[in-house]
Tab-separated table of C-alpha atoms in Angstrom:
chain	number	residue	atom	x	y	z
A	22	MET	CA	72.608	61.332	196.422
A	23	SER	CA	69.986	61.331	199.216
A	24	SER	CA	68.816	58.008	200.628
A	25	GLU	CA	65.340	58.642	199.197
A	26	ARG	CA	66.690	59.245	195.679
A	27	SER	CA	69.032	56.278	196.013
A	28	LEU	CA	66.128	53.998	196.922
A	29	GLU	CA	64.099	55.340	194.036
A	30	ALA	CA	66.971	54.601	191.642
A	31	PHE	CA	67.280	51.081	193.057
A	32	ARG	CA	63.556	50.424	192.638
A	33	ARG	CA	63.867	51.530	189.022
A	34	ASP	CA	67.207	50.063	187.913
A	35	GLY	CA	68.540	47.800	190.685
A	36	HIS	CA	69.217	44.065	190.529
A	37	ILE	CA	67.611	41.662	193.006
A	38	VAL	CA	68.719	38.030	193.131
A	39	ILE	CA	66.567	35.353	194.758
A	40	VAL	CA	68.397	32.128	195.627
A	41	GLY	CA	65.795	29.402	195.911
A	42	ALA	CA	63.220	28.926	193.135
A	43	SER	CA	60.641	27.871	195.697
A	44	LEU	CA	57.178	28.849	196.933
A	45	ALA	CA	58.714	31.683	198.956
A	46	GLY	CA	60.994	32.691	196.084
A	47	LEU	CA	58.207	32.895	193.505
A	48	ARG	CA	55.775	34.713	195.789
A	49	ALA	CA	58.524	37.192	196.746
A	50	ALA	CA	59.272	37.861	193.067
A	51	GLU	CA	55.590	38.529	192.392
A	52	ALA	CA	55.362	40.785	195.448
A	53	LEU	CA	58.410	42.769	194.324
A	54	ARG	CA	56.683	43.555	191.050
A	55	ASP	CA	53.493	44.418	192.932
A	56	GLU	CA	55.556	46.837	195.037
A	57	GLY	CA	56.664	48.637	191.882
A	58	PHE	CA	60.175	47.236	191.519
A	59	THR	CA	61.047	47.545	187.812
A	60	GLY	CA	64.717	46.580	187.942
A	61	SER	CA	66.328	43.261	187.053
A	62	LEU	CA	65.210	40.102	188.818
A	63	THR	CA	67.087	36.775	188.817
A	64	LEU	CA	65.852	33.508	190.357
A	65	ILE	CA	68.352	30.706	191.019
A	66	GLY	CA	67.216	27.136	191.685
A	67	ASP	CA	68.986	23.793	191.951
A	68	GLU	CA	66.086	21.903	190.339
A	69	ALA	CA	65.565	22.102	186.587
A	70	CYS	CA	61.844	22.908	186.858
A	71	GLU	CA	60.063	26.066	187.933
A	72	PRO	CA	58.515	26.278	191.452
A	73	TYR	CA	55.878	23.727	192.437
A	74	ASP	CA	53.678	23.026	195.436
A	75	ARG	CA	55.083	20.548	197.968
A	76	PRO	CA	52.147	19.609	200.267
A	77	PRO	CA	50.482	17.451	197.557
A	78	LEU	CA	53.651	15.350	197.160
A	79	SER	CA	52.935	13.237	200.258
A	80	LYS	CA	49.169	13.212	199.707
A	81	GLN	CA	47.405	13.738	196.369
A	82	VAL	CA	50.312	12.683	194.144
A	83	LEU	CA	50.783	9.373	195.962
A	84	THR	CA	47.068	8.584	195.863
A	85	GLY	CA	46.926	9.305	192.130
A	86	TRP	CA	44.614	12.306	192.380
A	87	VAL	CA	47.258	14.662	190.980
A	88	PRO	CA	50.167	13.815	188.635
A	89	ALA	CA	53.601	14.785	189.917
A	90	ASP	CA	54.079	17.236	187.051
A	91	GLY	CA	50.677	18.789	187.825
A	92	THR	CA	51.880	20.490	191.014
A	93	ALA	CA	53.349	23.631	189.431
A	94	LEU	CA	52.548	26.748	191.424
A	95	PRO	CA	50.072	29.070	189.701
A	96	ARG	CA	51.476	32.416	188.619
A	97	ARG	CA	49.719	35.400	190.139
A	98	ARG	CA	51.329	37.758	187.653
A	99	GLU	CA	54.183	38.028	185.204
A	100	ILE	CA	57.500	38.732	186.911
A	101	GLY	CA	59.847	39.355	183.988
A	102	ALA	CA	62.697	37.444	185.630
A	103	GLU	CA	65.823	35.668	184.469
A	104	TRP	CA	65.628	32.031	185.567
A	105	LEU	CA	68.853	30.148	186.339
A	106	LEU	CA	67.523	26.643	186.955
A	107	GLY	CA	69.274	23.319	187.438
A	108	VAL	CA	72.306	24.895	189.093
A	109	ALA	CA	72.854	25.302	192.841
A	110	ALA	CA	74.354	28.265	194.640
A	111	SER	CA	77.710	27.244	196.110
A	112	GLY	CA	78.878	30.383	197.915
A	113	LEU	CA	78.229	34.005	198.801
A	114	ASP	CA	80.638	36.956	198.795
A	115	LEU	CA	79.027	39.640	200.956
A	116	ALA	CA	81.767	42.208	200.388
A	117	CYS	CA	81.581	42.014	196.588
A	118	LYS	CA	77.841	41.246	196.517
A	119	ARG	CA	78.128	38.149	194.365
A	120	VAL	CA	76.496	34.706	194.480
A	121	ARG	CA	78.764	31.862	193.356
A	122	LEU	CA	77.167	29.022	191.402
A	123	ALA	CA	78.188	25.378	191.314
A	124	ASP	CA	79.075	25.645	187.615
A	125	GLY	CA	81.637	28.384	188.289
A	126	ARG	CA	79.552	31.387	187.318
A	127	GLU	CA	79.058	34.381	189.604
A	128	VAL	CA	75.884	36.472	189.788
A	129	PRO	CA	76.149	40.053	191.084
A	130	TYR	CA	73.316	41.613	193.078
A	131	ASP	CA	72.288	44.836	194.715
A	132	ARG	CA	69.984	43.039	197.144
A	133	LEU	CA	69.683	39.336	197.825
A	134	LEU	CA	66.817	37.188	199.081
A	135	ILE	CA	67.618	33.696	200.423
A	136	THR	CA	64.751	31.191	200.091
A	137	THR	CA	66.668	27.914	199.785
A	138	GLY	CA	64.293	26.003	202.102
A	139	VAL	CA	64.986	22.475	203.311
A	140	ARG	CA	65.752	19.103	201.764
A	141	ALA	CA	64.838	15.630	202.958
A	142	ARG	CA	67.213	14.001	205.426
A	143	SER	CA	68.593	10.933	203.675
A	144	TRP	CA	69.314	7.509	205.162
A	145	PRO	CA	72.760	7.841	206.827
A	146	ASP	CA	74.329	4.735	205.276
A	147	GLU	CA	75.047	5.679	201.655
A	148	ALA	CA	75.208	2.102	200.377
A	149	GLU	CA	71.883	1.231	201.989
A	150	ALA	CA	70.323	4.511	200.825
A	151	ALA	CA	71.306	3.607	197.248
A	152	LEU	CA	69.346	0.325	197.287
A	153	ASP	CA	66.537	0.198	194.752
A	154	GLY	CA	63.283	0.745	196.633
A	155	VAL	CA	64.621	3.213	199.238
A	156	PHE	CA	62.973	6.626	198.904
A	157	VAL	CA	62.723	10.071	200.437
A	158	VAL	CA	59.876	12.422	199.534
A	159	ARG	CA	60.766	16.072	199.127
A	160	THR	CA	60.883	16.807	195.400
A	161	ARG	CA	58.416	16.279	192.584
A	162	ASP	CA	60.623	13.553	191.127
A	163	ASP	CA	60.793	11.800	194.529
A	164	SER	CA	57.016	11.682	194.758
A	165	GLY	CA	56.566	10.564	191.156
A	166	ARG	CA	58.992	7.666	191.578
A	167	LEU	CA	57.396	6.533	194.829
A	168	ARG	CA	53.946	6.653	193.285
A	169	GLU	CA	55.103	4.375	190.459
A	170	ARG	CA	56.413	1.886	193.023
A	171	LEU	CA	53.151	2.016	194.992
A	172	ASP	CA	51.214	1.479	191.747
A	173	ALA	CA	53.148	-1.766	191.312
A	174	GLY	CA	51.573	-3.139	194.502
A	175	PRO	CA	54.462	-3.795	196.916
A	176	GLY	CA	54.059	-6.552	199.486
A	177	ARG	CA	54.954	-4.184	202.328
A	178	VAL	CA	56.109	-0.589	202.746
A	179	LEU	CA	58.305	0.441	205.667
A	180	VAL	CA	58.130	4.087	206.696
A	181	ILE	CA	61.002	5.222	208.919
A	182	GLY	CA	59.867	8.181	211.014
A	183	ALA	CA	56.347	9.000	212.209
A	184	GLY	CA	56.285	12.758	211.843
A	185	PHE	CA	53.696	14.454	209.650
A	186	ALA	CA	55.230	13.364	206.332
A	187	GLY	CA	55.787	9.783	207.441
A	188	SER	CA	52.285	9.528	208.884
A	189	GLU	CA	50.720	10.944	205.709
A	190	ILE	CA	52.604	8.429	203.568
A	191	ALA	CA	51.478	5.596	205.848
A	192	SER	CA	47.917	6.888	205.509
A	193	VAL	CA	48.172	6.791	201.705
A	194	CYS	CA	49.434	3.210	201.842
A	195	ARG	CA	46.492	2.068	203.925
A	196	GLU	CA	44.065	3.998	201.710
A	197	ARG	CA	45.499	2.064	198.768
A	198	GLY	CA	45.307	-1.244	200.625
A	199	ILE	CA	49.080	-1.637	200.921
A	200	PRO	CA	50.484	-3.204	204.111
A	201	VAL	CA	52.664	-0.694	205.924
A	202	THR	CA	54.972	-0.728	208.935
A	203	VAL	CA	55.929	2.542	210.620
A	204	ALA	CA	59.064	2.641	212.775
A	205	GLU	CA	59.492	5.521	215.220
A	206	VAL	CA	62.223	5.881	217.841
A	207	ALA	CA	60.006	8.090	220.041
A	208	GLU	CA	57.078	6.820	222.082
A	209	ALA	CA	54.390	7.743	219.525
A	210	PRO	CA	53.746	9.394	216.140
A	211	LEU	CA	53.752	13.214	215.934
A	212	VAL	CA	55.151	13.420	219.466
A	213	GLY	CA	57.967	15.750	218.401
A	214	ALA	CA	55.486	18.289	217.038
A	215	LEU	CA	52.407	17.889	219.251
A	216	GLY	CA	53.511	16.142	222.443
A	217	SER	CA	52.772	12.843	224.139
A	218	MET	CA	49.015	13.175	224.662
A	219	ILE	CA	48.299	13.906	221.010
A	220	GLY	CA	50.930	11.346	220.022
A	221	SER	CA	49.047	8.582	221.831
A	222	ILE	CA	45.849	9.574	220.007
A	223	ALA	CA	47.718	9.493	216.695
A	224	ALA	CA	49.083	6.049	217.560
A	225	ASP	CA	45.576	4.703	218.210
A	226	LEU	CA	44.419	6.246	214.938
A	227	GLN	CA	47.166	4.543	212.946
A	228	ARG	CA	46.628	1.141	214.525
A	229	ALA	CA	42.868	1.415	213.993
A	230	HIS	CA	43.596	1.752	210.270
A	231	GLY	CA	45.794	-1.329	210.162
A	232	VAL	CA	49.256	0.221	210.449
A	233	ASP	CA	51.916	-2.007	211.990
A	234	LEU	CA	53.202	0.778	214.242
A	235	ARG	CA	56.442	0.149	216.128
A	236	CYS	CA	57.484	2.869	218.556
A	237	GLY	CA	60.552	3.070	220.746
A	238	VAL	CA	62.700	1.242	218.179
A	239	ARG	CA	65.279	2.238	215.592
A	240	VAL	CA	65.902	0.777	212.180
A	241	THR	CA	69.530	-0.264	212.477
A	242	ARG	CA	70.146	-1.678	209.017
A	243	LEU	CA	68.583	-2.054	205.586
A	244	GLU	CA	69.437	-5.257	203.771
A	245	GLY	CA	69.267	-6.009	200.063
A	246	ASP	CA	70.853	-7.481	196.957
A	247	GLY	CA	70.804	-4.295	194.896
A	248	ARG	CA	67.156	-3.941	195.810
A	249	VAL	CA	65.958	-3.477	199.388
A	250	ARG	CA	64.587	-6.691	200.884
A	251	ARG	CA	64.626	-6.451	204.651
A	252	ALA	CA	64.978	-4.072	207.614
A	253	HIS	CA	66.570	-4.791	210.982
A	254	PHE	CA	65.357	-3.147	214.200
A	255	SER	CA	67.134	-2.262	217.441
A	256	ASP	CA	64.947	-4.744	219.367
A	257	GLY	CA	66.299	-7.626	217.271
A	258	GLU	CA	63.217	-7.953	215.066
A	259	THR	CA	63.323	-7.936	211.246
A	260	ILE	CA	60.681	-7.402	208.568
A	261	ASP	CA	60.620	-7.955	204.828
A	262	ALA	CA	59.841	-4.804	202.830
A	263	ASP	CA	59.801	-4.038	199.097
A	264	VAL	CA	59.718	-0.270	199.615
A	265	VAL	CA	61.330	1.824	202.363
A	266	VAL	CA	60.437	5.492	202.777
A	267	VAL	CA	62.872	7.494	204.886
A	268	ALA	CA	60.881	10.259	206.623
A	269	LEU	CA	63.429	11.613	209.085
A	270	GLY	CA	62.626	15.301	208.725
A	271	GLY	CA	64.416	18.012	206.797
A	272	VAL	CA	67.852	19.599	206.574
A	273	ARG	CA	67.976	23.338	206.001
A	274	ASN	CA	69.949	24.283	202.917
A	275	THR	CA	72.586	26.540	204.442
A	276	GLU	CA	75.856	24.755	203.612
A	277	TRP	CA	76.545	27.110	200.710
A	278	LEU	CA	76.649	29.964	203.252
A	279	GLY	CA	79.283	28.314	205.442
A	280	ASP	CA	82.021	30.911	204.893
A	281	SER	CA	79.761	33.837	203.972
A	282	GLY	CA	79.838	35.595	207.318
A	283	LEU	CA	76.083	35.241	207.799
A	284	ALA	CA	74.573	33.705	210.945
A	285	ALA	CA	73.637	30.505	209.143
A	286	GLY	CA	73.650	26.997	210.507
A	287	ARG	CA	71.646	23.906	211.372
A	288	TRP	CA	68.500	25.821	212.299
A	289	GLY	CA	68.573	28.139	209.281
A	290	VAL	CA	69.635	31.704	208.515
A	291	ALA	CA	68.973	34.098	211.391
A	292	CYS	CA	67.134	37.314	210.552
A	293	ASP	CA	65.206	40.064	212.306
A	294	SER	CA	61.422	40.315	212.164
A	295	GLY	CA	61.804	42.424	209.020
A	296	CYS	CA	63.579	39.474	207.303
A	297	ARG	CA	67.016	41.151	207.222
A	298	ALA	CA	69.753	38.565	207.711
A	299	PHE	CA	72.110	38.743	210.688
A	300	ASP	CA	75.834	38.346	210.292
A	301	ILE	CA	77.834	36.126	212.654
A	302	ASN	CA	78.308	39.068	215.047
A	303	GLY	CA	74.560	39.620	215.369
A	304	LEU	CA	74.484	42.740	213.170
A	305	VAL	CA	71.739	43.075	210.583
A	306	THR	CA	72.705	43.282	206.928
A	307	ASP	CA	70.874	45.886	204.879
A	308	ASP	CA	71.099	44.085	201.538
A	309	VAL	CA	70.487	40.410	202.403
A	310	PHE	CA	67.037	39.125	203.322
A	311	VAL	CA	65.659	35.672	204.209
A	312	ALA	CA	62.219	34.051	203.891
A	313	GLY	CA	60.528	30.661	204.071
A	314	ASP	CA	61.604	27.392	205.684
A	315	VAL	CA	65.277	28.417	205.829
A	316	ALA	CA	64.578	31.593	207.839
A	317	ARG	CA	65.033	31.744	211.604
A	318	CYS	CA	63.543	34.845	213.182
A	319	PRO	CA	62.363	36.145	216.592
A	320	HIS	CA	58.663	36.295	217.442
A	321	PRO	CA	57.407	38.781	220.084
A	322	VAL	CA	54.534	36.535	221.211
A	323	TYR	CA	57.089	33.856	222.089
A	324	GLU	CA	59.461	35.978	224.169
A	325	TYR	CA	61.400	37.030	221.062
A	326	ARG	CA	62.849	33.550	220.729
A	327	PHE	CA	64.059	32.580	217.283
A	328	LEU	CA	61.628	30.267	215.490
A	329	SER	CA	62.286	28.079	212.460
A	330	LEU	CA	58.990	27.364	210.710
A	331	GLU	CA	58.289	24.754	208.048
A	332	HIS	CA	54.837	26.034	207.136
A	333	TRP	CA	53.307	26.731	203.723
A	334	ALA	CA	51.432	29.824	204.918
A	335	ASN	CA	54.491	31.186	206.712
A	336	ALA	CA	56.563	30.937	203.524
A	337	VAL	CA	53.984	32.980	201.596
A	338	GLU	CA	53.507	35.636	204.279
A	339	GLN	CA	57.198	36.020	205.047
A	340	ALA	CA	58.014	36.323	201.347
A	341	GLN	CA	55.598	39.235	201.069
A	342	VAL	CA	57.142	40.970	204.079
A	343	ALA	CA	60.668	40.452	202.762
A	344	ALA	CA	59.756	41.759	199.296
A	345	HIS	CA	58.134	44.875	200.733
A	346	ASN	CA	61.070	45.640	202.999
A	347	MET	CA	63.644	45.127	200.242
A	348	VAL	CA	62.237	48.068	198.285
A	349	SER	CA	60.945	50.305	201.101
A	350	PRO	CA	62.552	52.978	203.315
A	351	PRO	CA	63.301	51.999	206.930
A	352	THR	CA	60.327	54.016	208.205
A	353	ASP	CA	57.930	51.950	206.078
A	354	ARG	CA	59.214	48.443	206.777
A	355	TRP	CA	56.877	45.733	208.046
A	356	PRO	CA	57.512	43.126	210.770
A	357	HIS	CA	56.718	39.477	210.109
A	358	LEU	CA	54.404	38.657	213.002
A	359	SER	CA	52.037	36.042	211.607
A	360	MET	CA	51.017	33.174	213.859
A	361	PRO	CA	52.379	29.738	212.838
A	362	THR	CA	49.712	27.434	211.404
A	363	PHE	CA	49.888	23.904	210.071
A	364	TRP	CA	47.563	21.247	208.683
A	365	SER	CA	47.737	17.565	207.833
A	366	MET	CA	45.214	15.115	206.419
A	367	GLN	CA	45.826	11.520	207.518
A	368	PHE	CA	43.663	8.453	208.113
A	369	GLY	CA	40.532	10.419	207.301
A	370	VAL	CA	41.187	13.074	209.969
A	371	ASN	CA	41.983	16.736	209.359
A	372	ILE	CA	44.637	17.827	211.885
A	373	LYS	CA	45.314	21.554	212.191
A	374	SER	CA	47.363	23.576	214.647
A	375	VAL	CA	48.044	27.211	215.461
A	376	GLY	CA	50.856	28.613	217.568
A	377	VAL	CA	53.985	26.904	218.880
A	378	PRO	CA	53.036	23.692	220.713
A	379	ILE	CA	56.600	22.601	221.531
A	380	MET	CA	57.044	25.494	223.991
A	381	ALA	CA	54.157	24.212	226.108
A	382	ASP	CA	54.415	22.747	229.583
A	383	GLU	CA	50.711	21.762	229.796
A	384	ILE	CA	47.854	20.684	227.540
A	385	THR	CA	44.117	20.228	228.018
A	386	VAL	CA	41.198	19.186	225.824
A	387	THR	CA	38.882	22.192	225.673
A	388	GLN	CA	36.242	21.055	223.178
A	389	GLY	CA	34.834	17.823	221.801
A	390	ALA	CA	35.717	14.250	222.670
A	391	VAL	CA	39.005	12.440	222.141
A	392	GLU	CA	37.297	9.056	221.760
A	393	GLU	CA	35.341	10.450	218.791
A	394	ARG	CA	38.555	11.901	217.312
A	395	ARG	CA	36.822	15.260	217.027
A	396	PHE	CA	38.219	17.754	219.528
A	397	VAL	CA	40.355	20.827	220.233
A	398	ALA	CA	43.233	20.841	222.711
A	399	ALA	CA	44.922	23.996	224.007
A	400	TYR	CA	48.579	24.246	225.031
A	401	GLY	CA	49.749	26.371	227.942
A	402	TYR	CA	53.091	27.845	228.922
A	403	ARG	CA	53.574	29.510	232.297
A	404	GLY	CA	49.860	30.107	232.675
A	405	ARG	CA	49.007	31.471	229.222
A	406	VAL	CA	47.694	29.974	225.986
A	407	ILE	CA	50.415	29.520	223.375
A	408	ALA	CA	48.996	26.990	220.888
A	409	ALA	CA	46.060	24.779	219.954
A	410	VAL	CA	45.489	21.685	217.844
A	411	SER	CA	42.243	20.393	216.371
A	412	PHE	CA	41.140	17.020	215.063
A	413	ASP	CA	38.241	17.520	212.616
A	414	ASN	CA	37.258	20.719	214.453
A	415	ALA	CA	39.247	23.470	212.741
A	416	LYS	CA	36.511	26.104	212.695
A	417	TRP	CA	37.502	27.161	216.225
A	418	LEU	CA	41.187	27.793	215.553
A	419	ASP	CA	40.737	31.501	214.821
A	420	HIS	CA	39.318	31.839	218.340
A	421	TYR	CA	42.419	30.189	219.761
A	422	ARG	CA	44.637	32.392	217.607
A	423	GLN	CA	43.102	35.398	219.353
A	424	LEU	CA	43.683	33.805	222.740
A	425	ILE	CA	47.355	33.274	221.861
A	426	GLU	CA	47.846	36.806	220.539
A	427	THR	CA	46.254	38.355	223.643
A	428	ALA	CA	48.177	36.118	226.110
A	429	ALA	CA	44.908	34.716	227.467
A	430	PRO	CA	45.179	32.708	230.689
A	431	PHE	CA	45.543	28.938	230.552
A	432	PRO	CA	43.446	26.856	230.749
A	433	PRO	CA	41.106	29.004	228.666
A	434	SER	CA	37.401	29.366	229.314
A	435	CYS	CA	35.429	27.866	226.432
A	436	PRO	CA	31.692	28.363	226.939
A	437	THR	CA	30.685	25.995	224.153
A	438	PRO	CA	28.192	23.112	224.221
A	439	ASP	CA	30.938	20.556	223.551
A	440	GLN	CA	33.163	21.560	226.466
A	441	PRO	CA	34.390	18.427	228.319
A	442	ALA	CA	33.371	17.945	231.909
A	443	ASP	CA	37.010	17.472	232.915
A	444	MET	CA	39.396	20.140	231.579
A	445	LYS	CA	42.206	19.422	234.011
A	446	PRO	CA	45.548	20.134	232.304
A	447	VAL	CA	48.168	17.415	232.008
A	448	PRO	CA	51.899	17.747	231.227
A	449	ALA	CA	52.546	18.344	227.519
A	450	ARG	CA	55.612	16.066	227.546
A	451	PHE	CA	57.732	16.702	224.478
A	452	PRO	CA	60.770	14.497	223.876
A	453	ASP	CA	64.299	15.794	223.640
A	454	PRO	CA	64.580	17.082	220.036
A	455	LEU	CA	68.010	15.459	219.795
A	456	ILE	CA	66.460	12.027	220.339
A	457	ILE	CA	63.500	11.973	217.962
A	458	THR	CA	64.030	11.090	214.310
A	459	HIS	CA	61.842	13.833	212.874
A	460	GLY	CA	61.587	17.475	213.839
A	461	ALA	CA	58.590	19.576	214.737
A	462	THR	CA	57.191	21.921	212.137
A	463	VAL	CA	58.208	24.750	214.478
A	464	MET	CA	61.551	24.737	216.265
A	465	VAL	CA	62.333	27.115	219.134
A	466	THR	CA	66.049	27.822	218.863
A	467	GLY	CA	66.906	30.299	221.612
A	468	HIS	CA	67.623	34.013	221.622
A	469	GLU	CA	71.047	34.284	219.985
A	470	PRO	CA	71.419	34.765	216.197
A	471	SER	CA	74.760	32.952	215.975
A	472	GLU	CA	73.345	29.679	217.395
A	473	ARG	CA	76.350	29.420	219.727
A	474	ARG	CA	74.074	28.380	222.576
A	475	VAL	CA	72.119	25.814	220.576
A	476	ALA	CA	72.995	22.225	221.510
A	477	PHE	CA	74.027	20.151	218.528
A	478	ALA	CA	74.299	16.433	218.048
A	479	ARG	CA	74.834	14.825	214.695
A	480	PRO	CA	71.742	12.723	213.927
A	481	GLY	CA	72.353	8.992	214.032
A	482	ARG	CA	70.345	6.059	212.879
């Protein structure tokens, strides 16, 4: 049978399995049907509910604007799929094309899409993590339980980790009039994602809203009597807290692929720009694809370095590319080349970014005024623009996207009325990613699919 006829038969009668009933998984399933795939479709998810939206979990759900069970993702179309929910994938047999499930079942496939995403990093001491009042926020149930505890009016909330999620939760607490302490081992909030200059601005913003922000310290121990009562810090200080939220970033769900032969590890599952997974020898697999937060793929704008992106828009766009390529001939495959974008609403300020800030060696404010907390800053790397971040000034980010995509020189010329008088660049100053307690929303992880050259250190407290 010719390759063309074989593909046609697969599009008509084949079986595609999607592991990860997530945003990327659902959008990929819808895109497969849009592409004309009429075969069997199976979605596997470890949670018992169908896919839901995660950004509201640290914002609207905690403020009470949206109920936790009101975050279900809207369906764009019917997908006619078999749903295997409430059971995790536990292994993958590439040779026999079968996904092993935790309950002992095996699911055969013709082509596989991996969209298992990330989970919240838990507190490392299991006994302390089990104390009543200690939370993470990643799932709908997590957010619903934390909201109930906030509704009860705790005397103080401790947030461990001042990345985007931790900062948003602290913002919700202050909006609700709840005293909150934020502990961050780095020098400032958001420093792992946006660098020291923006981190210092974020620190001022938090303190101006009444946050007890403690940077450069670790939480060494949580104390309680079945319920959390107190936290101990590395500087010898202690505080009483009724609620502790652990916001130490995410862990990519790749353990189930440990002996699969795929290039999967701490940073995700490596794939090419067409979303085809690499095996441990760096060869692409024709029948296994990856999309969403768990994917790790090269980007030509960033010297073909592998990027791991935890972005809502990236999950949607990559899912569409993966779905198209799964059912298309090699000559019609698309590359996933979208520019990373991210947004966060905290302390009344809308923070948005485009590009990959953590690659930068310099940064400069190009529009607006920092003291008014309304500005745009551009990031440079070796004399070209690679990223930008805005505080309440997002309308200009498409302009900066074009500068990034065309390798415009840094610092950029910005002939706008709000251009600062002094645009002298300063060092971007990002901390060692092995030191900070929360990761950036984009991680640059080198050139090699197998991750053999990626430094690894097991996260501590």
